[in-house]
Coordinates of C-alpha atoms in Angstrom, one line a residue:
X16 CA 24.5 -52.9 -76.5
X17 CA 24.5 -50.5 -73.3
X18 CA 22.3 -50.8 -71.0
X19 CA 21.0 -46.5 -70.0
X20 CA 21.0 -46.0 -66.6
X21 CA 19.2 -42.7 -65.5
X22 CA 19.4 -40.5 -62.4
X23 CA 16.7 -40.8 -59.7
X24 CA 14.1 -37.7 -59.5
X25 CA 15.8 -36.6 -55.8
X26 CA 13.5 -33.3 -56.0
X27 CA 10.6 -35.4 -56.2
X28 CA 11.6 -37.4 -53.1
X29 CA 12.5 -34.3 -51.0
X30 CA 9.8 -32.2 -52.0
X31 CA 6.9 -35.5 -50.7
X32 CA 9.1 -36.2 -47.7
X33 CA 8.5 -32.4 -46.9
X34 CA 4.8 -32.6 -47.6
X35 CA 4.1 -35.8 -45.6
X36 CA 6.2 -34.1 -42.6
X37 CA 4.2 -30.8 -42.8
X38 CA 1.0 -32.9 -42.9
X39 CA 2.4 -34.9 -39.6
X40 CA 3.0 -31.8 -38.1
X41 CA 0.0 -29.9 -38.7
X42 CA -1.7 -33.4 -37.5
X43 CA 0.0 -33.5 -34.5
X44 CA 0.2 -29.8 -33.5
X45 CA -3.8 -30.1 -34.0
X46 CA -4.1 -33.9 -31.9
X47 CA -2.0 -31.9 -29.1
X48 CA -4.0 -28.8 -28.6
X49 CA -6.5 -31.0 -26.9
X50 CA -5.4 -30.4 -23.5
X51 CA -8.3 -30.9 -21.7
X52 CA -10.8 -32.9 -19.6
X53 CA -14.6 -34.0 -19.9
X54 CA -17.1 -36.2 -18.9
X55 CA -18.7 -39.1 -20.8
X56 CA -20.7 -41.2 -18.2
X57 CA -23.3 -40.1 -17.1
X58 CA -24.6 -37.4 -18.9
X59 CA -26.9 -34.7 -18.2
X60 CA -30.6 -35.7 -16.3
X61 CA -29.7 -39.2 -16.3
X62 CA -31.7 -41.6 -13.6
X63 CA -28.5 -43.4 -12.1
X64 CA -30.6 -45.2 -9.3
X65 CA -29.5 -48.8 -10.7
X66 CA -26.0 -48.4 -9.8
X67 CA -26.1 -45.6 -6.8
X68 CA -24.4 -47.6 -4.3
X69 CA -21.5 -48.5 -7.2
X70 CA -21.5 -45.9 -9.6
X71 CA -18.9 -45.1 -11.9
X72 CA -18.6 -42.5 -13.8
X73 CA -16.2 -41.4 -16.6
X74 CA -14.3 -38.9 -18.9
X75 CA -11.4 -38.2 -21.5
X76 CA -8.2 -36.4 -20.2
X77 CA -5.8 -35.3 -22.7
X78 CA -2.6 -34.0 -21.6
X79 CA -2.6 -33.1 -18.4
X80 CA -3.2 -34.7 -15.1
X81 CA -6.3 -35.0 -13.3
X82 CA -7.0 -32.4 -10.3
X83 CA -10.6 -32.5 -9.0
X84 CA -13.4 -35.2 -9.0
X85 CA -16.4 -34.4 -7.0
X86 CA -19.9 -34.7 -6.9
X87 CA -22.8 -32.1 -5.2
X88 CA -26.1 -32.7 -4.1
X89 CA -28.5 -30.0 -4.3
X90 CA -28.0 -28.5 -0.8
X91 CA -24.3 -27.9 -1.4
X92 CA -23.0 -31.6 0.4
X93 CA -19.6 -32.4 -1.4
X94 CA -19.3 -36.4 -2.1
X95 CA -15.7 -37.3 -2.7
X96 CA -15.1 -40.7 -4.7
X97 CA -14.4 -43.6 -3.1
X98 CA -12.0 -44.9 -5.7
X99 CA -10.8 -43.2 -8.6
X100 CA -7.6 -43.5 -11.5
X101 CA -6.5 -41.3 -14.5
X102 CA -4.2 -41.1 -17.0
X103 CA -3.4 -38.8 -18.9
X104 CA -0.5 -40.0 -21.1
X105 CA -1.6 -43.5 -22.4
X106 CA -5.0 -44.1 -21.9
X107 CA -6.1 -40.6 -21.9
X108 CA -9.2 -41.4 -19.4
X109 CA -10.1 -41.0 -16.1
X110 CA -12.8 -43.4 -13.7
X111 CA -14.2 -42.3 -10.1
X112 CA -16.3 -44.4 -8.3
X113 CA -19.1 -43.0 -5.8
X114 CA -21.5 -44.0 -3.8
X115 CA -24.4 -42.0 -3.6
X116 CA -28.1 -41.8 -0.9
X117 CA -31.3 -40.5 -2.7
X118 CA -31.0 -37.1 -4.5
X119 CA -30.4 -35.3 -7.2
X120 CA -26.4 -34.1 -7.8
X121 CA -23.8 -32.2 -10.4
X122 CA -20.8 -33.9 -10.8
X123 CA -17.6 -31.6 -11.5
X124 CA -14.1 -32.4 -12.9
X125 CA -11.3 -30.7 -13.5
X126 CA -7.7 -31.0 -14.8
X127 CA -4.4 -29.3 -13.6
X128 CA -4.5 -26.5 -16.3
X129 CA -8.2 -25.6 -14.9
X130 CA -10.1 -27.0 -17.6
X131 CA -13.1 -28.5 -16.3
X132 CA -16.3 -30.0 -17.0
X133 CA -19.7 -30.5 -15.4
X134 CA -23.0 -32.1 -15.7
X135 CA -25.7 -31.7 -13.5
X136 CA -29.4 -33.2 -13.1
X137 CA -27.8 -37.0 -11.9
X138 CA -31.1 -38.5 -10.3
X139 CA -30.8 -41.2 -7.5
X140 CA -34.7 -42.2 -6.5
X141 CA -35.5 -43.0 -3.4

């Protein structure tokens, strides 16, 4: 008795290796068109007076590196942080630290490719 040996299905191989790679790259080319920066903590009108003298605040950043951290009050006073670290590879995140007198302010951020975010109404009571 003979045993049959039959050929493998190559075209069935080739043609689900090109699906999963055209799936990978549409995945990817999507994931990497987020080239840009925001800001998670705080958000809009929030009452930040607990941690005023320590405040942290907090965003994404995808792709490119970080350019501009600052914080307004309302009469135009630029607060620059006291501390801050991004990355932009790895973690994709960025932290600034400030420490802030009574008032209300807008904090702005903005990445190297001028992508930028803002939020406005932070509250520090008196």
């Amino acid at each position: 008795m003979g045993t049959k040996i039959t050929q493998p299905r190559a075209y069935k191989t080739i043609s689900l290796g090109v699906a999963i790679v055209g799936f990978c790259l549409g995945f990817f080319a999507i994931t990497d068109a987020k080239a840009e920066v925001n800001i998670r903590y705080p958000v809009m009108n929030q009452d930040v007076t607990s941690e005023a003298g320590y405040l942290v605040v907090s965003g994404d950043l995808f792709r490119c590196p970080l350019a501009v951290v600052q914080i307004r009050d309302a009469d135009g006073n630029l607060f620059l942080p006291i501390y801050q670290y991004a990355d932009s590879v790895y973690l994709e995140a960025w932290i600034a630290i400030f420490s802030l007198p009574p008032g209300t302010y807008t904090l702005y951020v903005e990445d190297m490719d001028d992508n930028f975010d803002i939020v406005s109404g932070i509250y520090v009571a008196p």
